[in-house]
Short mmCIF file of C-alpha atoms in Angstrom, two decimals:
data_model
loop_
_atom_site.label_atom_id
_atom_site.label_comp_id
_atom_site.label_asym_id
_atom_site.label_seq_id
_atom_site.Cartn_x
_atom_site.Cartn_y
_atom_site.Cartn_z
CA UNK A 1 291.45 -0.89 106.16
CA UNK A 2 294.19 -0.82 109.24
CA UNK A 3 295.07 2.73 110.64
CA UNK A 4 298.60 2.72 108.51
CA UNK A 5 296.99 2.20 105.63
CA UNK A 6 294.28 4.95 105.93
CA UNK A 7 296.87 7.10 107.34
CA UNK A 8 299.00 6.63 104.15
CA UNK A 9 296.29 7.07 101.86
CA UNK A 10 295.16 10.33 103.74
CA UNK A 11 298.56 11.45 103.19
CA UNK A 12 298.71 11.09 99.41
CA UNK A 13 295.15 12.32 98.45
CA UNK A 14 296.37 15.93 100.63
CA UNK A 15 299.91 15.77 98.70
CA UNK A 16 298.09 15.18 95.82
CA UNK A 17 296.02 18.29 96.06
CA UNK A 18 298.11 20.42 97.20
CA UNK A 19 300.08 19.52 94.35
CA UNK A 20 297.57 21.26 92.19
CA UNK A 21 297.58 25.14 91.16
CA UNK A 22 294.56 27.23 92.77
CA UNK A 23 292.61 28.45 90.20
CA UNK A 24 291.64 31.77 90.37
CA UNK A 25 288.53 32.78 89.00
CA UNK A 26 288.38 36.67 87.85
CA UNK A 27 285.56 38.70 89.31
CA UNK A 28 285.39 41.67 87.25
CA UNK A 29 286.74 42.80 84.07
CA UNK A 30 287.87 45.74 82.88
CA UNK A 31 287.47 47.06 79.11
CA UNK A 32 290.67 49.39 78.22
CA UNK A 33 289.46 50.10 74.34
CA UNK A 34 288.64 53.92 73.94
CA UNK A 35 284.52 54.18 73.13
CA UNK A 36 284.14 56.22 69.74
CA UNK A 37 283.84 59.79 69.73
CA UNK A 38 280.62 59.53 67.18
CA UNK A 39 278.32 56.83 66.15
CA UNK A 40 275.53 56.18 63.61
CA UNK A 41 273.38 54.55 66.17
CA UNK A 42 270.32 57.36 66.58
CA UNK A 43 269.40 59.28 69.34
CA UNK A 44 266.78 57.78 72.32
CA UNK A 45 264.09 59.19 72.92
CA UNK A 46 264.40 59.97 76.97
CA UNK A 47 260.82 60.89 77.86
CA UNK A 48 259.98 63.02 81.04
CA UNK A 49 259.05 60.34 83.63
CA UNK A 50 259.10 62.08 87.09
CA UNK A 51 259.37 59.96 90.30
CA UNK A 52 257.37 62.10 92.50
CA UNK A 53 253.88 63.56 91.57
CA UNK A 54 253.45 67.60 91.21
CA UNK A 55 251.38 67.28 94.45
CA UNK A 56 253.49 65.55 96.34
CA UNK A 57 256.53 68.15 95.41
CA UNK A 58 253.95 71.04 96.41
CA UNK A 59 253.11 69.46 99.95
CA UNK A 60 257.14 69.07 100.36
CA UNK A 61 257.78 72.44 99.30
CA UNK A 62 254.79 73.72 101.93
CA UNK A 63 255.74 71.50 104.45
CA UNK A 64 259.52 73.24 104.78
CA UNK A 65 257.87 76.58 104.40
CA UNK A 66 255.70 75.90 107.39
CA UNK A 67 258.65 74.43 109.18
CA UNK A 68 260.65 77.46 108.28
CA UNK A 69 258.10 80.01 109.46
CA UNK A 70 257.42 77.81 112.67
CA UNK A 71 261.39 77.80 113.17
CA UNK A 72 261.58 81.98 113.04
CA UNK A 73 258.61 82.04 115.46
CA UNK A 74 260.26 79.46 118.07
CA UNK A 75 263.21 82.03 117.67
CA UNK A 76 261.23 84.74 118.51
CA UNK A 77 259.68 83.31 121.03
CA UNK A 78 262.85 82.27 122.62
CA UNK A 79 264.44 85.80 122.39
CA UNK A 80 261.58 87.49 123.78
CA UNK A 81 261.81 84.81 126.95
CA UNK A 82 265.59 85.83 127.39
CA UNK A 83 265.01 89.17 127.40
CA UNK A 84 262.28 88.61 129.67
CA UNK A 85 264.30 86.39 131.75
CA UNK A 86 266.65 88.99 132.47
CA UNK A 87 264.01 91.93 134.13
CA UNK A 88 264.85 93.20 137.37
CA UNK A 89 262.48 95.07 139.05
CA UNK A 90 264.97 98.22 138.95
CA UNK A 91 264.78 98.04 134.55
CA UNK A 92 260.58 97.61 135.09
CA UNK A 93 259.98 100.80 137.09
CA UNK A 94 262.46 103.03 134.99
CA UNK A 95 260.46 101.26 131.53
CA UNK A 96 257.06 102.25 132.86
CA UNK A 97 257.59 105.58 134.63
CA UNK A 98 257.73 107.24 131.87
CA UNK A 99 253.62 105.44 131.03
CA UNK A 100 252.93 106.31 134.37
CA UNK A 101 253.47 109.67 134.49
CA UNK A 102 251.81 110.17 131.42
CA UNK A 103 248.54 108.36 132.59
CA UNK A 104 248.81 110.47 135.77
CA UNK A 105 249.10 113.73 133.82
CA UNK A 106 246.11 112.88 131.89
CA UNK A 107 244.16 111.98 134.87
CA UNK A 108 244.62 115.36 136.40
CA UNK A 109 243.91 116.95 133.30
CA UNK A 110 240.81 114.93 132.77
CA UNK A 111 239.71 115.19 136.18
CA UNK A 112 240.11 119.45 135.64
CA UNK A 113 238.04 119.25 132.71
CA UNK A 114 235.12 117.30 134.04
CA UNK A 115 235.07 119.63 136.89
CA UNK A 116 235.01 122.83 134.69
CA UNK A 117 232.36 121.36 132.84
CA UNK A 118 230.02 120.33 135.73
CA UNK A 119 227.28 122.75 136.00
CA UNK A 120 227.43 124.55 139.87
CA UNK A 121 223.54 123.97 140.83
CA UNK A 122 222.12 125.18 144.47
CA UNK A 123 219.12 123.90 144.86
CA UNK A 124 217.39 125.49 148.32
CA UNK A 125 214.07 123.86 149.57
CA UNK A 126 211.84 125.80 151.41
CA UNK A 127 209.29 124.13 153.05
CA UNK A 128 208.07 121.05 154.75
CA UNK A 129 209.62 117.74 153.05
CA UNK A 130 207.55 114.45 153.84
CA UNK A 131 208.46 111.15 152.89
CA UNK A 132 205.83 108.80 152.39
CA UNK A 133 206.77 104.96 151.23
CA UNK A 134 204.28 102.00 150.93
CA UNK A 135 205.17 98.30 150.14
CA UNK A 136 202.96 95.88 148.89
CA UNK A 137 204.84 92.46 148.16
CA UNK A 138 203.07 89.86 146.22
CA UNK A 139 205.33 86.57 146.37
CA UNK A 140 204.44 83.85 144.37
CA UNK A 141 206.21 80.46 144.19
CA UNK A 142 206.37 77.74 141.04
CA UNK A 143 207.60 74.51 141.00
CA UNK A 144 209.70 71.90 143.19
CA UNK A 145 212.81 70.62 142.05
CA UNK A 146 213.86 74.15 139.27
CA UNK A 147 211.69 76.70 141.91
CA UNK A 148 211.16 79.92 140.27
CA UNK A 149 210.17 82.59 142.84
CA UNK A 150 207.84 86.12 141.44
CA UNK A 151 207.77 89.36 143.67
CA UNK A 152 205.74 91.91 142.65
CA UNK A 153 206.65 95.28 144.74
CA UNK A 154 204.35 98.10 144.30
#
């Protein structure tokens, strides 16, 4: 076929369909009648079919109850490091003066007591006083490598 001729044809066969209506196909459709209010169809029975075990429910449930109580800790934690963070040395000596005075008030009273209790003793020797000390050392050694080593003083 010569290049007029397939041009021609080309022509007509695109005329030809474009000549045509596009059919359009619906995709959905759309019931406008009202459903009864009643029927005589009986009830179905919908039985209790749960998705997730009782177990696995209860280890949910713990789970955010752990998280919770680990969340309220981490807070606690965090406001006991700000407060922390924000001692000066000034705000820690006027906290524990108060503890320190006590502790030295109940050292002097403590130390009083003792005292009073202590029993006043005077011993006086009369008399020569000799001092007389002998050593006798009996050393005895066991083993090489774990050496255990035995002095007996008398």
């Amino acid at each position: 076929m010569p290049a007029s001729e397939a041009a021609a044809e080309a022509r007509r066969l695109i005329d030809d369909w474009a000549s045509k209506p596009v059919r359009h196909h619906p995709t959905s459709f759309r019931d406008h009648t009202e459903p009864p209010v009643y029927g005589d169809a009986p009830p179905v029975p919908q039985p209790d079919h749960r998705i997730v075990p009782a177990w696995a429910a209860g280890i949910a449930v713990a789970s955010i109850g752990v998280g919770a109580g680990v969340t309220g800790i981490g807070c606690g934690a965090w406001l006991v490091l700000q407060g922390l963070a924000s001692v000066t040395l000034n705000s820690v000596l006027m906290v524990t003066l108060p503890f320190a005075g006590l502790a030295m008030a109940a050292t002097a009273i403590g130390g009083a007591i003792s005292k009073a209790r202590a029993p006043v003793t005077k011993t006086v020797y009369e008399g020569p006083v000799t001092h007389h000390t002998e050593i006798h050392n009996n050393s005895t050694t066991r083993g090489a490598f774990f050496a255990r080593t035995r002095n007996e003083i008398r």
